[in-house]
Amino acid sequence: MWDYTEKILDHFRNPRNVGTIENPDGVGTVGSLACGDALTLMFKLGPDKRIAEVKFKTFGCASAIASSSALTEMVLGKTIEEAEQITNQQIADYLGGLPEQKMHCSVMGREALEAAIHNYRTGETVVRDLHDEKIICACFGVSEQEVLRVVRENNLTSVEQITNFCKAGGGCGQCKPDLQALLDQELADRQARKSAPRPERKLTNLQRIQMIQDVIEREIRPVLRRDQGDIELVDIDGPRVIIAFRGMCAGCQSAELTRSGLVEAKLRELVSSDIVVEEER
Amino acid sequence: MSTPLVYLDNNATTAVAPEVIAAMQPYFTTKWGNPSSMHRFGGEVMRDVEEARARVAALINADPSEIVFTSCGTESNNMAIYGAAEILGPAATIITSRVEHPAVLGPCRHFHDDHGYRVVEIGVDGGGLLDLDHLRRELQSGPALVSLMWANNETGVLFPMEEIARMVKAAGAVLHTDAVQAAGKVPIDVRRVPVDLLSFAGHKLHAPKGIGVLYIRRGTRLKTYMVGGHQEHGRRGGTENVPYIAGLARACDLAREHLAESDTVAILRDRLEKGLLESCPDTSVNGDRAHRVPNTTNISFALIEGEAILYHLSDLGICASSGSACSSGSLEPSHVIRAMGIPFTAAHGSIRFSLSRYTTAREIDYVLEHMPRIVAKLRAMSPFVR
C-alpha cells in the first residue's frame, strides 16, 4: 500500500467539487484512458473576476482523485492570475506530500488548470500544438518541453524522477537514453548558470524587498512547510534580512542550519550576494 | 463496530492454517537440532525432515528423492531456470510465455541480456490461453528449455500442462513449470504429466512464507545454484529450515484432503462473479472461464481505475488486488492483462478476487452488497462516463 497522508485519504474518500458546470468560463482536459489517468477541470468566474465555482471529474487512482480535489479547493476564490501561479509542488504540499512515484498526479492537476485557463483566454480546447513540439516519450505522449519543465520546476536530477513526475520513460522504456541526454544537458546548463559570475544587478529598494519576499514565498516556505514549519519576514535593513521561524521550525535544533544553509543561501543566490540573514531574538 | 476482514487475496498469500502452526511448534521448542549432526538429538530431526519430504512429494505424486526444499517460489524458479539453462548452454533456446510471473521472466531475460541466449515469449489469446501452435513450431528449432506456468496468478487461467508436457518431451526439450498458483488448487500428478522441473511455494497453500519446493525429476541434470554443504543431496546447500518444512508437510496433507472439496470454493467464486456481473454494469471477466483454478476471478470494471477501487474496498476490510497501472507499481497495466489484449477501457479497472477454503458465503455477500456503490461512486466522477 502507498504511504498516503491522512489528507490524501480524506480527499480521496470525500472528494470536494466533483461534477460539471453548465456553461463554464474555462474547461481543461488532460490525460487519457490509455495513460491510466485523466482529469477534466472547469470553472466559472464571479462578478469580481475571481473563481466562484470549480468542478472536476477524474479517472485515476486514489492520489489522482485527491490531487484533483485539492486543486479545486486551492483555486476557489482566486483570480486567474493568482491561480496560474500554482505549481505541482504546491498541490503536493497541500496534501501533506505525495509519494514520489505519484508526483505525476500533481503535475496532471497543474496541467489541467493551465488548460482550463488557456481555454478561458482563447476559447481553444488544447493548450499546445503537439505538432510543434518534439515528443520524447511516445508511450505517454510527453514532449521535450514538458520534461524540461518538470525538471526545472522540481529540480529533478534523475530519469527515474522524470518518470515519477510526468510518466515519460514509464512505458516501453526505449526513450530512457534520450531522457538521460536531455537531463545531462539541462544539469550541465544549470551548473554553468550557477558558476558563471552573475552581474550584480543594481536593484531599487522596492525591487529588492519584492524579490526577497518572492524568494521566501516560492523557494523557502514550501520547503519548511513540508516539515510543518514556517517562516516570517520581520524586517529588511540594508543587507540585513531579519526573519523569524514559526511552527516546527521555531526552536528546532537545526534552525541555525536552516538559516544559513537554506534561507541565506537562497537569498544570496537569487537576490544579492551581500545578504546577511538574522533570526529575530 | 470494527471493520471485518474479508480476505479475497489468496493468490498473494494465504492464512497459515492452525494445524500447520501446531506442526511447526516442536521444532522451535524441543526438537531444534541440526539434521546433519552426528548425534541422536539431530538425527531424530533428520528423520522428521525425510518424513515431511515424503508427505510433500505425495501432493504431486513424486518420489521423495525428487523434492528439494528452497526458501520460496522465486528461488525455485531461479534454481530451475539457471540450473537447466547453464547445462544446455547458449545454443539452446529458452521458451517461455508473455504471461509468466516476474520470477520466471526475470531469469529468462537475464540469460538473453547477459548471456546471449535466444529467448522466445509465446503469446496468449484474449482468454489467456497459450498459442500452442507457436510453441510447437519453436520446439522444432533445436535444444530448448521450456518454462510455462501451470496456472496464471492474475487470471487463474490453466495452461494445458499435460498436452504441453507431451509436446515438449516428444521434442526432447527440458520442461519447467511454475506451479505456484496450481499446487493445492488443482490435482497435480508428475507421473501422468511428465514435467522435469516444477516449482511451488508454501505460503500459497496455508503454510508460512519462507518455504518453497523444487521438484526435480530423477535424471534431470541441473547445475547447482546454491553451493555450500551437502544438504538436499548437494542440490541446495544450507541448513534445512526444519520448522517450515514440517509446516509445509502438514499444509500439503491438508491441501490433499481439501482438493476433493474444491468445488465448494468454485461455487463461491462463481456466486461472486455472477453477482458482480449482474449488479455492476459494464463489467467483464478476464480469462477463459472454462479453464481456471477454482478460487480465482479477474473482473474488469470499465472506465474506472483499479487502485481507487482497492482503496474503497480496503476501507470496508475487503482485500483484493488489481492489474491496474497504479497498483502494479509501474505506469502501465499488468503485463498479463496487456498480453491478453484487454482494451485500455477495461485494463485499468481489473480486480482479482482470489478465495480460499476459509472463504464463506457471508463474506461473498458482503462484497456483493458494497461493490455496486463503490463502482457507481467512481463512475460518477469519471470523465469518460457520460
XYZ file of C-alpha atoms in Angstrom:
667
model
C 0.000 0.000 0.000
C 1.140 3.513 -0.701
C 2.177 5.722 2.168
C -0.671 8.194 1.683
C -1.182 11.030 4.159
C -4.477 11.285 6.029
C -5.243 14.362 3.945
C -4.856 12.420 0.690
C -7.134 9.694 2.004
C -9.670 12.283 3.151
C -9.778 13.961 -0.270
C -9.990 10.530 -1.931
C -12.851 9.355 0.288
C -14.682 12.668 0.292
C -13.660 14.454 -2.885
C -14.657 18.132 -3.000
C -16.316 19.748 -6.022
C -16.951 16.663 -8.141
C -19.109 17.271 -11.186
C -19.615 19.614 -14.095
C -20.739 23.240 -14.580
C -23.282 24.448 -17.121
C -21.601 26.970 -19.434
C -18.260 27.177 -17.665
C -15.838 30.029 -18.363
C -12.919 27.647 -18.780
C -12.566 23.870 -19.291
C -9.397 21.827 -19.464
C -8.905 18.106 -20.000
C -5.600 16.263 -19.713
C -4.625 12.591 -19.692
C -6.372 9.677 -21.377
C -7.799 6.244 -20.735
C -4.694 4.685 -22.238
C -2.440 6.609 -19.846
C -4.398 5.380 -16.841
C -5.493 8.753 -15.558
C -7.366 11.757 -16.855
C -8.783 14.938 -15.382
C -11.396 17.404 -16.622
C -11.426 20.679 -14.703
C -13.897 23.527 -15.236
C -14.538 26.840 -13.542
C -16.823 29.837 -13.563
C -15.784 33.358 -12.544
C -17.832 35.566 -10.267
C -18.624 39.259 -10.845
C -15.385 40.105 -9.016
C -13.416 38.070 -11.599
C -12.485 35.532 -9.005
C -13.112 31.793 -9.423
C -16.561 31.389 -7.915
C -17.246 27.780 -8.865
C -14.944 24.916 -9.813
C -15.724 21.275 -10.615
C -13.720 18.250 -11.655
C -14.061 14.721 -12.935
C -11.142 12.323 -12.602
C -10.381 8.848 -13.858
C -7.463 7.570 -11.853
C -6.006 6.239 -8.649
C -6.606 7.486 -5.113
C -3.894 10.157 -5.310
C -5.111 11.374 -8.716
C -8.581 11.905 -7.256
C -7.140 13.553 -4.133
C -4.863 15.863 -6.177
C -7.817 16.978 -8.306
C -9.979 17.587 -5.263
C -7.193 19.529 -3.508
C -6.658 21.658 -6.596
C -10.298 22.745 -6.652
C -10.051 23.918 -3.040
C -6.826 25.767 -3.819
C -8.173 27.750 -6.778
C -11.550 28.649 -5.329
C -11.729 32.429 -4.692
C -8.526 33.160 -6.623
C -8.178 35.418 -9.638
C -6.964 33.810 -12.879
C -3.585 35.482 -12.379
C -3.295 34.048 -8.867
C -4.490 30.606 -9.902
C -1.951 30.272 -12.681
C 0.874 30.689 -10.168
C 0.014 27.320 -8.595
C 2.776 24.752 -9.070
C 2.543 20.982 -8.919
C 4.678 21.089 -5.766
C 2.077 23.304 -4.069
C -0.638 20.768 -4.882
C 1.502 18.027 -3.342
C 2.283 20.221 -0.313
C -1.417 20.969 0.165
C -1.978 17.228 0.603
C 0.911 16.914 3.042
C 3.128 15.431 0.308
C 2.649 12.733 -2.316
C 4.702 9.543 -2.683
C 7.431 10.342 -5.229
C 6.062 7.770 -7.712
C 2.750 9.610 -7.580
C 4.035 13.118 -8.237
C 2.652 12.883 -11.783
C -0.808 13.220 -10.216
C 0.095 16.735 -9.033
C 1.567 17.548 -12.440
C -1.685 16.400 -14.053
C -3.558 18.852 -11.802
C -1.318 21.751 -12.758
C -1.654 20.874 -16.457
C -5.462 20.675 -16.283
C -5.592 24.068 -14.576
C -3.382 25.569 -17.279
C -5.546 24.017 -19.974
C -8.700 25.448 -18.385
C -7.155 28.934 -18.091
C -5.940 28.721 -21.675
C -9.450 27.750 -22.746
C -10.874 30.720 -20.840
C -8.493 33.150 -22.527
C -8.503 31.837 -26.082
C -11.510 29.573 -26.412
C -9.162 26.837 -27.599
C -9.504 23.387 -26.121
C -5.877 22.333 -26.467
C -3.038 24.174 -24.834
C -0.245 23.232 -27.146
C 0.013 22.234 -30.721
C 1.773 18.909 -30.308
C 2.929 19.043 -33.913
C 5.171 21.930 -32.968
C 6.762 20.016 -30.106
C 9.193 17.158 -30.153
C 7.635 14.114 -28.485
C 10.302 12.326 -26.462
C 8.145 9.572 -24.881
C 5.796 8.026 -27.428
C 4.078 5.727 -24.905
C 2.681 8.595 -22.852
C 2.940 11.372 -25.466
C 5.288 13.561 -23.413
C 7.238 16.324 -25.185
C 10.759 17.575 -24.505
C 9.334 20.873 -23.305
C 7.123 19.145 -20.741
C 10.045 17.085 -19.466
C 12.257 20.153 -19.175
C 9.519 21.983 -17.350
C 9.064 19.371 -14.616
C 12.844 19.019 -14.346
C 13.264 22.766 -13.823
C 10.258 23.353 -11.590
C 11.056 20.437 -9.305
C 14.867 20.413 -9.516
C 14.911 16.821 -10.756
C 18.218 15.010 -11.084
C 17.414 11.510 -12.395
C 15.478 9.789 -15.175
C 13.575 7.829 -12.537
C 12.324 11.114 -11.078
C 11.300 12.320 -14.539
C 9.191 9.161 -14.899
C 7.630 9.737 -11.485
C 6.748 13.325 -12.282
C 5.477 13.151 -15.880
C 5.453 9.422 -16.765
C 7.992 9.847 -19.596
C 10.042 6.636 -19.778
C 7.485 4.623 -17.801
C 6.167 2.583 -20.739
C 8.462 0.605 -23.021
C 11.482 2.483 -21.647
C 13.090 2.987 -25.048
C 13.304 6.760 -24.587
C 15.323 6.475 -21.362
C 18.679 7.200 -23.070
C 17.123 10.287 -24.708
C 15.754 11.413 -21.357
C 19.181 10.918 -19.788
C 20.798 13.005 -22.538
C 18.217 15.758 -22.131
C 18.714 15.701 -18.367
C 22.513 15.749 -18.637
C 22.304 18.794 -20.890
C 19.926 20.554 -18.504
C 22.083 19.732 -15.464
C 25.188 20.993 -17.290
C 23.358 24.212 -18.145
C 22.210 24.542 -14.559
C 25.784 24.112 -13.354
C 27.059 26.658 -15.873
C 24.449 29.169 -14.779
C 25.482 28.663 -11.185
C 29.215 29.026 -11.659
C 29.109 31.906 -14.115
C 29.727 35.145 -12.251
C 26.396 36.842 -12.211
C 26.475 40.537 -12.809
C 25.213 42.183 -9.648
C 22.095 43.977 -10.619
C 21.517 47.372 -9.172
C 18.159 46.996 -7.509
C 15.935 49.709 -6.142
C 14.990 49.195 -2.513
C 11.463 48.375 -3.558
C 12.612 45.766 -6.102
C 14.892 44.265 -3.527
C 12.147 43.898 -0.938
C 9.831 42.450 -3.570
C 12.443 39.916 -4.641
C 13.225 38.844 -1.102
C 9.534 38.286 -0.427
C 9.170 36.337 -3.670
C 12.104 34.047 -2.930
C 10.840 33.337 0.575
C 7.390 32.553 -0.817
C 8.463 30.352 -3.704
C 11.718 28.749 -2.665
C 11.869 28.704 1.113
C 8.407 28.481 2.642
C 7.348 25.348 0.701
C 10.461 23.518 1.927
C 9.793 24.410 5.563
C 6.084 23.600 5.309
C 6.947 20.103 4.221
C 8.188 19.627 7.782
C 5.268 21.543 9.298
C 7.474 24.587 9.762
C 7.132 28.153 8.544
C 8.969 31.439 8.225
C 8.063 35.075 8.723
C 9.864 38.064 7.219
C 10.257 40.585 10.075
C 12.333 43.383 8.604
C 14.835 44.329 5.907
C 17.586 46.768 6.844
C 20.159 47.295 4.079
C 21.859 43.929 3.520
C 20.362 42.575 6.775
C 17.249 40.407 6.418
C 15.586 39.634 9.730
C 13.361 36.607 9.887
C 11.522 34.510 12.468
C 10.891 30.771 12.324
C 7.403 29.526 13.053
C 5.699 26.166 13.522
C 8.033 23.211 13.895
C 10.987 25.373 12.850
C 10.675 27.546 15.957
C 13.144 26.196 18.485
C 14.189 23.419 16.111
C 17.714 22.210 16.766
C 18.652 22.699 13.142
C 17.216 26.209 12.910
C 20.705 27.663 12.626
C 21.493 25.335 9.738
C 18.215 26.266 8.063
C 19.023 29.952 8.488
C 22.430 29.737 6.845
C 22.068 26.712 4.571
C 18.632 27.393 3.173
C 17.383 30.918 3.805
C 20.629 32.852 3.469
C 21.982 30.652 0.680
C 18.821 31.000 -1.409
C 18.592 34.766 -0.927
C 22.273 35.196 -1.783
C 21.880 33.035 -4.872
C 18.696 34.591 -6.164
C 18.684 38.167 -4.882
C 22.058 39.559 -3.865
C 25.330 38.079 -2.690
C 25.749 40.534 0.214
C 22.639 39.475 2.111
C 23.026 38.511 5.759
C 20.112 36.679 7.347
C 19.493 37.057 11.046
C 16.955 35.348 13.221
C 14.824 37.677 15.331
C 15.647 37.280 19.007
C -18.316 -1.516 15.085
C -14.963 -2.745 13.923
C -14.368 -3.423 10.234
C -14.446 -7.119 9.376
C -11.543 -8.691 7.491
C -12.731 -10.237 4.238
C -9.616 -11.738 2.713
C -10.009 -12.377 -1.004
C -6.353 -12.070 -1.984
C -5.250 -15.669 -1.540
C -3.187 -15.674 -4.745
C -0.953 -13.126 -2.995
C -0.619 -15.124 0.199
C -2.776 -17.259 2.480
C -3.508 -17.511 6.177
C -1.318 -20.083 7.914
C -3.567 -22.993 8.935
C -3.738 -23.546 12.727
C -2.772 -27.209 12.186
C 0.347 -26.005 10.370
C 1.375 -23.751 13.248
C 0.898 -26.659 15.659
C 3.054 -28.914 13.469
C 5.864 -26.334 13.455
C 5.876 -25.653 17.187
C 8.045 -28.576 18.411
C 10.884 -27.599 16.084
C 11.203 -24.242 17.825
C 10.896 -25.531 21.368
C 12.200 -29.078 21.810
C 13.408 -30.535 18.506
C 15.703 -27.765 17.391
C 18.701 -29.891 16.497
C 20.592 -29.731 13.203
C 19.530 -32.610 10.934
C 23.133 -33.049 9.747
C 24.546 -33.605 13.262
C 26.119 -36.895 14.302
C 24.069 -37.311 17.451
C 20.641 -38.695 18.177
C 19.250 -35.230 19.011
C 19.919 -34.090 15.447
C 19.327 -37.471 13.862
C 15.721 -37.527 15.051
C 15.162 -34.212 13.320
C 16.640 -35.633 10.110
C 14.112 -38.466 10.258
C 11.297 -35.930 10.603
C 12.601 -33.910 7.647
C 12.629 -37.032 5.472
C 9.156 -37.999 6.617
C 7.989 -34.470 5.776
C 9.620 -34.724 2.348
C 7.543 -37.823 1.590
C 4.311 -36.042 2.506
C 5.217 -33.028 0.350
C 6.068 -35.389 -2.527
C 2.662 -37.029 -2.148
C 0.880 -33.777 -3.061
C 2.240 -34.024 -6.613
C 2.748 -37.819 -6.691
C 6.549 -37.504 -6.849
C 9.230 -39.661 -5.280
C 10.570 -38.058 -2.054
C 14.079 -38.048 -3.516
C 12.834 -35.702 -6.234
C 11.848 -32.969 -3.761
C 14.246 -30.137 -2.875
C 13.281 -27.579 -0.253
C 14.010 -23.927 -1.054
C 13.120 -20.608 0.547
C 10.298 -19.538 -1.783
C 8.728 -19.882 -5.212
C 11.048 -17.306 -6.708
C 14.082 -19.266 -5.564
C 12.655 -22.478 -7.013
C 12.046 -20.782 -10.369
C 15.523 -19.242 -10.415
C 17.151 -22.513 -9.412
C 15.321 -24.383 -12.198
C 15.977 -21.882 -14.979
C 19.581 -21.016 -14.059
C 20.423 -24.638 -13.391
C 18.907 -26.019 -16.601
C 19.930 -23.168 -18.919
C 23.573 -23.437 -17.874
C 23.643 -27.166 -18.556
C 22.044 -26.709 -22.002
C 24.374 -23.847 -22.964
C 23.797 -20.776 -25.116
C 22.956 -22.829 -28.229
C 19.639 -23.722 -26.605
C 16.507 -21.630 -26.919
C 14.602 -20.648 -23.791
C 10.882 -20.790 -24.490
C 8.503 -19.147 -22.070
C 5.276 -17.145 -22.268
C 4.365 -13.487 -22.110
C 2.153 -14.007 -19.050
C 4.675 -15.674 -16.705
C 5.388 -14.371 -13.221
C 8.381 -11.990 -12.961
C 10.213 -14.779 -11.084
C 10.322 -16.664 -14.403
C 10.562 -13.780 -16.868
C 13.403 -12.242 -14.864
C 15.799 -15.228 -15.062
C 14.852 -15.897 -18.719
C 15.565 -12.303 -19.717
C 18.816 -12.451 -17.755
C 20.035 -15.282 -19.993
C 19.031 -13.280 -23.045
C 20.505 -9.955 -21.973
C 23.678 -11.140 -20.238
C 24.460 -14.445 -21.945
C 23.024 -14.051 -25.445
C 20.527 -16.920 -25.250
C 17.655 -16.803 -27.699
C 14.528 -16.326 -25.600
C 11.044 -16.710 -27.081
C 7.971 -15.493 -25.235
C 4.875 -17.275 -26.565
C 1.730 -15.175 -26.677
C -1.781 -15.872 -25.424
C -5.231 -15.210 -26.842
C -7.915 -12.920 -25.413
C -8.811 -15.594 -22.856
C -5.213 -16.007 -21.716
C -4.832 -19.414 -23.408
C -1.401 -20.288 -24.799
C -0.665 -20.251 -28.547
C 0.185 -23.964 -28.745
C 0.917 -23.814 -32.485
C 3.638 -21.273 -31.847
C 5.077 -23.494 -29.117
C 5.044 -26.476 -31.472
C 6.933 -24.531 -34.152
C 9.544 -23.267 -31.682
C 10.157 -26.783 -30.389
C 11.367 -27.802 -33.851
C 14.283 -25.377 -33.778
C 16.701 -27.447 -31.676
C 17.504 -27.950 -27.981
C 15.342 -25.914 -25.661
C 14.420 -25.167 -22.081
C 10.685 -24.557 -21.793
C 9.273 -22.735 -18.761
C 5.498 -22.360 -18.723
C 3.204 -21.761 -15.794
C 0.601 -24.303 -14.730
C -1.866 -21.610 -13.600
C -1.733 -17.849 -14.022
C -1.546 -15.797 -10.854
C -3.672 -12.902 -12.122
C -6.446 -14.664 -14.026
C -6.231 -18.208 -12.682
C -6.157 -19.498 -16.275
C -4.702 -23.018 -16.561
C -2.319 -23.934 -19.340
C -2.970 -27.473 -20.682
C 0.106 -28.864 -18.949
C -0.479 -32.488 -19.910
C -0.604 -31.611 -23.609
C 2.337 -29.213 -23.266
C 4.418 -31.834 -21.445
C 3.800 -34.417 -24.151
C 4.786 -31.951 -26.871
C 7.910 -30.809 -25.065
C 9.054 -34.328 -24.181
C 8.415 -35.552 -27.745
C 10.731 -32.775 -28.923
C 13.369 -33.809 -26.389
C 13.371 -30.454 -24.609
C 13.521 -29.773 -20.859
C 10.268 -28.616 -19.236
C 9.962 -26.473 -16.127
C 6.599 -25.371 -14.812
C 5.850 -22.670 -12.284
C 3.023 -24.363 -10.374
C 2.933 -21.841 -7.536
C -0.714 -20.958 -8.277
C -1.757 -24.517 -9.115
C -0.391 -26.590 -6.232
C -3.144 -27.230 -3.723
C -5.826 -25.815 -6.048
C -5.919 -28.459 -8.792
C -4.634 -32.062 -8.753
C -1.012 -32.384 -9.896
C 0.458 -35.755 -10.811
C 4.013 -35.665 -12.151
C 3.814 -39.329 -13.159
C 0.948 -38.556 -15.520
C 2.228 -35.133 -16.596
C 5.923 -35.601 -17.380
C 7.372 -32.223 -16.397
C 11.081 -32.238 -15.475
C 11.049 -29.380 -13.013
C 8.162 -27.949 -11.004
C 8.103 -25.073 -8.509
C 5.660 -24.301 -5.775
C 5.570 -22.243 -2.579
C 4.255 -22.910 0.897
C 2.581 -19.598 1.565
C 0.087 -20.047 -1.271
C -1.333 -23.158 0.395
C -1.628 -22.138 4.048
C 1.985 -22.783 5.096
C 4.090 -19.761 6.112
C 6.151 -17.513 3.846
C 9.765 -18.625 3.565
C 9.455 -22.171 2.264
C 9.365 -23.354 -1.342
C 9.812 -26.566 -3.293
C 11.553 -27.522 -6.483
C 10.595 -30.910 -7.870
C 13.460 -32.313 -9.956
C 12.536 -35.412 -11.975
C 15.086 -38.171 -11.443
C 17.723 -37.960 -14.174
C 17.239 -34.251 -14.866
C 20.590 -32.518 -14.988
C 20.749 -29.270 -13.107
C 23.742 -27.092 -12.290
C 23.868 -26.434 -8.552
C 22.813 -22.922 -7.835
C 23.252 -22.598 -4.079
C 26.663 -24.095 -3.376
C 27.626 -24.998 0.175
C 27.042 -28.042 2.345
C 25.819 -31.433 1.239
C 22.204 -30.792 2.242
C 19.439 -31.810 -0.170
C 21.909 -34.273 -1.701
C 24.146 -31.407 -2.720
C 21.445 -29.841 -4.820
C 20.956 -26.917 -2.458
C 23.392 -26.136 0.315
C 22.230 -24.580 3.566
C 20.871 -25.925 6.843
C 17.319 -27.190 6.387
C 14.549 -24.844 7.520
C 13.137 -27.597 9.695
C 10.092 -25.901 11.314
C 8.906 -24.620 7.953
C 9.495 -27.969 6.273
C 7.357 -29.613 8.977
C 4.707 -26.911 8.487
C 4.733 -27.343 4.726
C 4.260 -31.096 5.079
C 1.177 -30.515 7.223
C -0.109 -27.925 4.742
C 0.330 -30.420 1.907
C -1.631 -33.082 3.849
C -4.448 -30.580 4.327
C -4.331 -29.446 0.708
C -4.689 -33.045 -0.449
C -7.661 -33.584 1.864
C -9.338 -30.398 0.650
C -8.712 -30.928 -3.066
C -11.833 -33.074 -3.123
C -13.908 -30.099 -1.966
C -12.501 -27.588 -4.435
C -15.998 -27.446 -5.937
C -17.149 -25.634 -2.808
C -14.619 -22.883 -3.459
C -15.621 -22.757 -7.147
C -19.284 -22.374 -6.204
C -18.481 -19.350 -4.009
C -16.213 -17.880 -6.700
C -18.981 -18.279 -9.290
C -21.504 -16.699 -6.937
C -19.222 -13.683 -6.545
C -18.543 -13.465 -10.272
C -22.166 -13.836 -11.327
C -23.310 -11.383 -8.650
C -20.815 -8.707 -9.704
C -21.596 -9.105 -13.405
C -25.291 -8.734 -12.634
C -25.128 -5.872 -10.160
C -22.430 -3.728 -11.790
C -22.994 -2.670 -15.393
C -20.132 -2.726 -17.913
C -18.106 -5.440 -16.220
C -16.363 -8.368 -17.864
C -14.366 -11.414 -16.797
C -10.702 -11.615 -17.821
C -9.529 -15.147 -18.576
C -11.157 -18.214 -20.097
C -13.842 -19.235 -17.618
C -13.735 -22.900 -18.645
C -10.020 -23.300 -17.888
C -9.340 -21.776 -14.491
C -8.307 -22.721 -10.991
C -11.415 -22.823 -8.797
C -10.515 -19.929 -6.487
C -9.786 -17.022 -8.839
C -11.817 -14.476 -10.749
C -10.457 -11.414 -12.505
C -13.088 -8.830 -13.347
C -12.749 -5.542 -15.220
C -14.916 -2.606 -14.220
C -14.883 -0.414 -17.328
C -13.869 3.257 -17.214
C -12.723 3.337 -13.592
C -9.335 2.688 -12.083
C -8.308 -0.325 -10.037
C -6.298 1.291 -7.255
C -9.213 3.569 -6.398
C -11.485 0.501 -6.193
C -8.974 -1.308 -3.946
C -8.730 1.616 -1.511
C -12.517 1.800 -1.205
C -12.657 -1.975 -0.685
C -9.883 -1.747 1.874
C -11.882 0.823 3.862
C -14.532 -1.909 4.179
C -11.958 -4.510 5.239
C -12.051 -6.271 1.862
C -8.680 -7.393 0.484
C -8.296 -7.899 -3.275
C -5.724 -6.894 -5.869
C -5.596 -5.159 -9.219
C -3.737 -5.281 -12.514
C -4.082 -1.526 -12.930
C -1.054 0.611 -13.597
C -1.073 2.406 -10.262
C -1.280 -0.722 -8.170
C 1.200 -2.705 -10.256
C 3.842 -0.210 -9.150
C 4.512 0.782 -12.747
C 2.756 3.158 -15.095
C 1.195 0.554 -17.349
C -1.420 -2.099 -16.615
C -0.141 -5.589 -15.776
C 1.761 -7.445 -18.485
C -0.725 -10.309 -18.248
C -3.727 -8.101 -18.989
C -1.832 -6.405 -21.833
C -0.698 -9.734 -23.325
C -4.362 -10.764 -23.468
C -5.136 -7.655 -25.490
C -7.704 -6.355 -22.988
C -8.631 -2.799 -24.137
C -7.495 0.125 -22.003
C -11.127 0.920 -21.124
C -11.140 -2.298 -19.081
C -7.448 -2.940 -18.356
C -7.015 -0.190 -15.748
C -10.075 -1.343 -13.835
C -9.238 -5.027 -13.431
C -9.706 -6.528 -9.971
C -8.638 -10.003 -8.896
C -10.565 -11.784 -6.174
C -8.921 -14.993 -5.004
C -10.690 -17.187 -2.465
C -9.556 -19.960 -0.150
C -11.187 -22.870 1.633
C -11.745 -20.476 4.555
C -13.894 -18.101 2.463
C -17.565 -18.054 3.499
C -20.788 -17.280 1.657
C -21.369 -14.400 4.076
C -18.111 -12.808 3.016
C -19.048 -13.109 -0.642
C -22.420 -11.498 0.050
C -20.699 -8.684 1.959
C -18.650 -7.872 -1.153
C -21.738 -8.105 -3.364
C -23.567 -5.766 -1.028
C -20.939 -2.996 -1.220
C -19.346 -3.258 -4.635
C -22.143 -1.641 -6.717
C -21.961 1.521 -4.594
C -18.166 1.776 -4.970
C -18.382 1.300 -8.729
C -21.193 3.863 -9.014
C -19.274 6.403 -6.919
C -16.139 6.138 -9.066
C -18.103 6.129 -12.304
C -19.910 9.291 -11.213
C -16.562 11.061 -11.103
C -15.056 9.501 -14.242
C -14.790 11.957 -17.147
C -15.318 9.045 -19.544
C -18.744 8.088 -18.213
C -21.491 10.099 -19.910
